[in-house]
Coordinates of C-alpha atoms in Angstrom, one line a residue:
X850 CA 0.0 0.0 0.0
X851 CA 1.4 3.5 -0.9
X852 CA 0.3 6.1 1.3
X853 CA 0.5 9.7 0.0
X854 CA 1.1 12.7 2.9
X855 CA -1.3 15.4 3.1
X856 CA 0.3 18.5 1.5
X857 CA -0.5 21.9 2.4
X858 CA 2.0 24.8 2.6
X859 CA 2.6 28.2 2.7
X860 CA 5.7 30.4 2.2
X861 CA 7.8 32.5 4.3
X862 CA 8.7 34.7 0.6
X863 CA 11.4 36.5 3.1
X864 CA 12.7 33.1 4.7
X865 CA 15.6 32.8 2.3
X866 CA 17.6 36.5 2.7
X867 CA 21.0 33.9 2.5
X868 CA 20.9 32.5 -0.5
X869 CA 21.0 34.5 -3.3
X870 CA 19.4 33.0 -7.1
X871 CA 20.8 34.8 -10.3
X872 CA 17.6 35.1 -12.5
X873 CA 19.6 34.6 -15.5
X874 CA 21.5 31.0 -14.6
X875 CA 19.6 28.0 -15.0
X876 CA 18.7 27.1 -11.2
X877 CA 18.4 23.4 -10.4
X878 CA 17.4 22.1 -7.1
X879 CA 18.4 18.9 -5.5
X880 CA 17.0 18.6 -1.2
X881 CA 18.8 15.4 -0.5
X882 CA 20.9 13.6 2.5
X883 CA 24.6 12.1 1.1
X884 CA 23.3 8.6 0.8
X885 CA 25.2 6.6 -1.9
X886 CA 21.8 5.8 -3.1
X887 CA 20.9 9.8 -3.7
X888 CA 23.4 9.6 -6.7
X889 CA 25.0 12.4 -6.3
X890 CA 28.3 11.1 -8.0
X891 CA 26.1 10.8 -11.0
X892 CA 25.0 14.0 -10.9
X893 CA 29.1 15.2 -10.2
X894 CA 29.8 13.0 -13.4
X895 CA 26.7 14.7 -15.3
X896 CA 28.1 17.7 -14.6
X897 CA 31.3 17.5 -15.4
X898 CA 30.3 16.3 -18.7
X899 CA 27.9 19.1 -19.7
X900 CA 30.3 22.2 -18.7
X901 CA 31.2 23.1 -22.3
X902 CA 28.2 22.4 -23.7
X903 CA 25.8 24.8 -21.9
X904 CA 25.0 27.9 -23.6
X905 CA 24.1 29.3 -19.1
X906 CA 25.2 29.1 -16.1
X907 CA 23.9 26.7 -14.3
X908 CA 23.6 27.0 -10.3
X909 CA 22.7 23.6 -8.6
X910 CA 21.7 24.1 -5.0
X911 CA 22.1 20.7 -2.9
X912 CA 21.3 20.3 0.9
X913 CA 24.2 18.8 2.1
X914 CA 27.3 20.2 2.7
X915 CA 30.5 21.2 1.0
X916 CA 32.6 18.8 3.2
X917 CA 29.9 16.2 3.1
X918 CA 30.2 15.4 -0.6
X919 CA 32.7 17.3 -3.0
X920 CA 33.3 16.9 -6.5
X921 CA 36.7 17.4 -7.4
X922 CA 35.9 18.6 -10.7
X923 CA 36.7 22.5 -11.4
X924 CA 33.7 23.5 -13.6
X925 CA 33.9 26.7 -15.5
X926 CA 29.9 27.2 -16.5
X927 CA 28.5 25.0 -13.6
X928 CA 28.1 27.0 -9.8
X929 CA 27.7 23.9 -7.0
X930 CA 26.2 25.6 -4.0
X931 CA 26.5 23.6 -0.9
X932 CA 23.8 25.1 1.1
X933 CA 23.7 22.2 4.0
X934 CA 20.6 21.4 6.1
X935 CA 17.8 24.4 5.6
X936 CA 14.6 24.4 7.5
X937 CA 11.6 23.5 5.6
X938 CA 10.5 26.8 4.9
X939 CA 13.7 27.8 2.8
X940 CA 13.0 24.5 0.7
X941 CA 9.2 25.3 0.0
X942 CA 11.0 29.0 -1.1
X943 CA 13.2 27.1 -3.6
X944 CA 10.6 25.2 -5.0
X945 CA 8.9 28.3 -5.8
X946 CA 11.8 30.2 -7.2
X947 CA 14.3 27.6 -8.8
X948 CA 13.8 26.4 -12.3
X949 CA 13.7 22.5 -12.0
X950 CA 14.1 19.9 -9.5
X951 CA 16.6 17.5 -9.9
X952 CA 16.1 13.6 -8.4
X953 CA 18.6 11.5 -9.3
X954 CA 17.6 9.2 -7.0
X955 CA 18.1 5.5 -7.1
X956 CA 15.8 4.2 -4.1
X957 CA 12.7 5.8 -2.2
X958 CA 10.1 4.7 -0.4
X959 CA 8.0 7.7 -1.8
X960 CA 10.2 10.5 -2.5
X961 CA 8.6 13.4 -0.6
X962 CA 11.0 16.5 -2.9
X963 CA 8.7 15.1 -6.0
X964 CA 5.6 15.5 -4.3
X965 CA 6.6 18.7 -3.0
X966 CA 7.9 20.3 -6.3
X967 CA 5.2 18.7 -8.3
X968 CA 2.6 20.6 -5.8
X969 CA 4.3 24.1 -6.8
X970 CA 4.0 23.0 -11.0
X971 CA 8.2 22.8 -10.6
X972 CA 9.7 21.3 -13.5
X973 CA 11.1 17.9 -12.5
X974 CA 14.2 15.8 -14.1
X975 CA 13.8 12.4 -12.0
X976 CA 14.9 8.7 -12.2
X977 CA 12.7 6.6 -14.4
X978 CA 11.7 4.0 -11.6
X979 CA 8.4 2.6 -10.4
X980 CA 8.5 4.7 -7.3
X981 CA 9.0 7.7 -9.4
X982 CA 6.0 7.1 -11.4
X983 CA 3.7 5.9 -9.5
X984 CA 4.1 9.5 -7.0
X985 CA 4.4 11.6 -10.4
X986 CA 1.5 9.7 -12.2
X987 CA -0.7 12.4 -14.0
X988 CA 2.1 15.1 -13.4
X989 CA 2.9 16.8 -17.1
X990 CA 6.0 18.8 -16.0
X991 CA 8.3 15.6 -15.1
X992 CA 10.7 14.4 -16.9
X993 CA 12.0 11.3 -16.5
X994 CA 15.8 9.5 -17.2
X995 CA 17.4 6.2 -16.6
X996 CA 19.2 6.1 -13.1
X997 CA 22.6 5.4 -14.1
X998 CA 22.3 6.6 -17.8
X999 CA 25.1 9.9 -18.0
X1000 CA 24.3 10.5 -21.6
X1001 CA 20.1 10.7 -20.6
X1002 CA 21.0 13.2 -17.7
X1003 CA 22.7 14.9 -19.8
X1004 CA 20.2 15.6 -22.3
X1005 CA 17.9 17.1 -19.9
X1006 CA 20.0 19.6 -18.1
X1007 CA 21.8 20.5 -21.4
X1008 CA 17.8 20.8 -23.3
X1009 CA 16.9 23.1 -20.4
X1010 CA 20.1 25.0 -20.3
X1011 CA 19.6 26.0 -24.4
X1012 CA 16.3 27.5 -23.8
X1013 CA 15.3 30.5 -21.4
X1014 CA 11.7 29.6 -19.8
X1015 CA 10.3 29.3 -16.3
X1016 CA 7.5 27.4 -17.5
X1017 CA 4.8 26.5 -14.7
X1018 CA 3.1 23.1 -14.8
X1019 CA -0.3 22.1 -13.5
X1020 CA 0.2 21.8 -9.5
X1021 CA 0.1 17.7 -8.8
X1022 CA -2.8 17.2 -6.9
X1023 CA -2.8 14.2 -4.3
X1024 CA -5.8 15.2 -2.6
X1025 CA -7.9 12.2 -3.9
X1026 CA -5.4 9.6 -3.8
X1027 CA -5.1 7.1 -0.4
X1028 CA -3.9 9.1 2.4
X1029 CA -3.7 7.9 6.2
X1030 CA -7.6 7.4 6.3
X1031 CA -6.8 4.3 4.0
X1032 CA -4.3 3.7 5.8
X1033 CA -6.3 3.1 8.9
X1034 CA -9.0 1.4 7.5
X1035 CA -6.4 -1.0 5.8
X1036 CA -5.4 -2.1 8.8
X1037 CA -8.5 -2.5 10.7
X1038 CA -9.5 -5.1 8.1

């Protein structure tokens, strides 16, 4: 049984004086621990790979920090901001002001970052795996690519990186989908 959360925020638009977001850069958004199963190294080796090849700057915002997980690559066109643990109010100010999510993500039980991006209309570049779907079934703005696949990652970022938009999708709505009630009633049966 997959239980959805009930999702209801609001933002603090003020929350997030510290981290500053260049309007013109590509801004990509990755809220994850430094599990081996998060993929960052992936996203490192994606990286590394697109840097001559974007026609922006690209800022990618992770929540862990620097001495955490550090690439050793020196990128020229590709700004890694290490921006550690943030409370959940400068996330839900991300989501509204970043360009895409980014999930490279291997393993989740439900991967709460999609459902939260998804309920702003975020753009979202995610793992194409069952657990993925399933929480981003219905959602038009997600995009999805093979786990370990470089050369898919790198087709996204770089696609989004040629073209200037901050295209808006349809919020996700989870509303009617099995919450705790079902939950309950599950296991009184």
């Amino acid at each position: 049984h997959v239980v959805f959360p009930k999702v209801t925020f609001s933002i603090d638009e003020v929350c997030c004086k510290n981290i500053k977001l260049n309007s013109e850069n590509l801004k990509l958004f990755y809220p994850a621990t430094n599990e081996s199963y998060k993929n960052h190294i992936l996203l490192f080796e994606v990286l590394k790979k697109i840097d001559s090849k974007t026609n922006r700057t690209i800022d990618l915002y992770l929540t862990i920090n620097e001495n955490e997980f550090k690439s050793n690559s020196k990128l020229k066109k590709i700004n890694i901001n290490y921006i550690g643990r943030i409370p959940f109010s400068n996330i839900l100010w991300l989501y509204n002001n970043v360009d895409c999510l980014i999930f490279p993500s291997y393993m989740e039980t439900l991967g709460l970052p999609l459902v939260e991006a998804a309920s702003y209309g975020l753009k979202i570049f995610v793992s194409d795996l069952p657990y993925a779907r399933e929480v981003l079934k219905g959602y038009n703005g997600a995009f999805f690519a093979k786990y370990n696949s470089i050369e898919e990652w790198s087709e996204l970022i770089l696609r989004e990186s040629n073209i200037n938009s901050t295209e808006k999708y349809d919020k996700l709505n989870i509303s009617d989908r099995n919450g705790w009630n079902m939950f309950f009633l599950t296991i009184n049966k």
